[in-house]
GROMACS .gro file of C-alpha atoms in nm:
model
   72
    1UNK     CA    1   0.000   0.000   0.000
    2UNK     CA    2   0.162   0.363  -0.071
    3UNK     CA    3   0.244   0.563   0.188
    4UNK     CA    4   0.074   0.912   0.184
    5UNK     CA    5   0.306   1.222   0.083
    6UNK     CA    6   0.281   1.526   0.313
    7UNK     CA    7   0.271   1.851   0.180
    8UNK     CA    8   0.558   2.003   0.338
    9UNK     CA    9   0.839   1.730   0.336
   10UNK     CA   10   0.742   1.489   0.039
   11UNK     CA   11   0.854   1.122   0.074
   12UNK     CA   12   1.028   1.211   0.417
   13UNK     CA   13   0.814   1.137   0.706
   14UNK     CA   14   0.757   1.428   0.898
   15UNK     CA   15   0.846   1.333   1.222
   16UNK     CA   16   1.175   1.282   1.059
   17UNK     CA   17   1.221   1.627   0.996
   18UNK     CA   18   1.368   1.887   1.236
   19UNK     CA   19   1.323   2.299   1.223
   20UNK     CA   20   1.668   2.401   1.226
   21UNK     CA   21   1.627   2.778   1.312
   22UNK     CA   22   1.421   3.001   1.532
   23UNK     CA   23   1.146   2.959   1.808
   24UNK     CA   24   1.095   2.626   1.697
   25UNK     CA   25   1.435   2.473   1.656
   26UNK     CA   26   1.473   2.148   1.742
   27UNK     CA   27   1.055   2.030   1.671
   28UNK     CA   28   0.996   1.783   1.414
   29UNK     CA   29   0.761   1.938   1.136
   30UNK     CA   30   0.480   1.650   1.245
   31UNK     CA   31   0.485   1.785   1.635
   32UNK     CA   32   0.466   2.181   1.480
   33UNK     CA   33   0.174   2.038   1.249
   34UNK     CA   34  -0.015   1.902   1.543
   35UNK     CA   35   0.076   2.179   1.782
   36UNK     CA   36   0.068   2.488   1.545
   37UNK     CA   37  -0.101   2.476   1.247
   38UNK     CA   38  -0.051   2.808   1.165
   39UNK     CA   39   0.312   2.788   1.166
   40UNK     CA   40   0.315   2.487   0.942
   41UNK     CA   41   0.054   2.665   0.731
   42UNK     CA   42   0.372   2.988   0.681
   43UNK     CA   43   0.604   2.660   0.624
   44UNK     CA   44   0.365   2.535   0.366
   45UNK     CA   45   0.407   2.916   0.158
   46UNK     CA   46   0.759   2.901   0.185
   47UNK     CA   47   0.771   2.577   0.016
   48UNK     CA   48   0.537   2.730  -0.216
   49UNK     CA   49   0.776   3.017  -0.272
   50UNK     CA   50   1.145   2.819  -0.325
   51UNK     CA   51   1.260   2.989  -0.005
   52UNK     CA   52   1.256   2.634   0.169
   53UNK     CA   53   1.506   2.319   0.164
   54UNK     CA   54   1.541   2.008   0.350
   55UNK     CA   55   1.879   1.874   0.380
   56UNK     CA   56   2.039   1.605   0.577
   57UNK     CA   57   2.365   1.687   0.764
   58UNK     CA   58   2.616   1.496   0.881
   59UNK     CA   59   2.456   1.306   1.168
   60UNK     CA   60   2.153   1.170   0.957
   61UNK     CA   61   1.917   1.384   1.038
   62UNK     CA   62   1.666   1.550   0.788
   63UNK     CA   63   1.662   1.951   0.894
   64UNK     CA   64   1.447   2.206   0.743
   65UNK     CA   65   1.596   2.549   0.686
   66UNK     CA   66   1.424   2.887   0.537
   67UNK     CA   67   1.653   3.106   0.360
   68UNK     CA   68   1.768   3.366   0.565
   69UNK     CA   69   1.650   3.649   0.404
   70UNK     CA   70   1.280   3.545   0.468
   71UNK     CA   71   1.337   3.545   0.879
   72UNK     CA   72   1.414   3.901   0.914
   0.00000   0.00000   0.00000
């Protein structure tokens, strides 16, 4: 059976994938999803934008990172 895709991280589970800046560092994208929805909904533009990647560093973890001029 296919897994479903979520709208933010794609194939990657979301509870594999860690905020990596701000407030929120350190909270998977499934716990902000759950927790604030309107948070995940401004994560859900940026994607929509290009000003959003998901890359996994060294230690195997998936972090999500806005570019930086969209946080000022």
């Amino acid at each position: 059976m296919a897994q479903e895709q979520s709208p933010l991280t794609g194939i990657i589970e979301e509870d594999k994938v860690v905020i990596d800046f701000g407030e929120f560092e350190g909270k998977s994208v499934l716990e902000i999803a759950d927790t604030r929805p309107e948070y995940y909904q401004f994560l859900l533009e940026q994607k929509d934008s290009g000003n959003f990647s998901i890359r996994r560093t060294k230690d195997k973890i998936f972090r999500l990172y806005i570019h930086q001029t969209f946080l000022n």
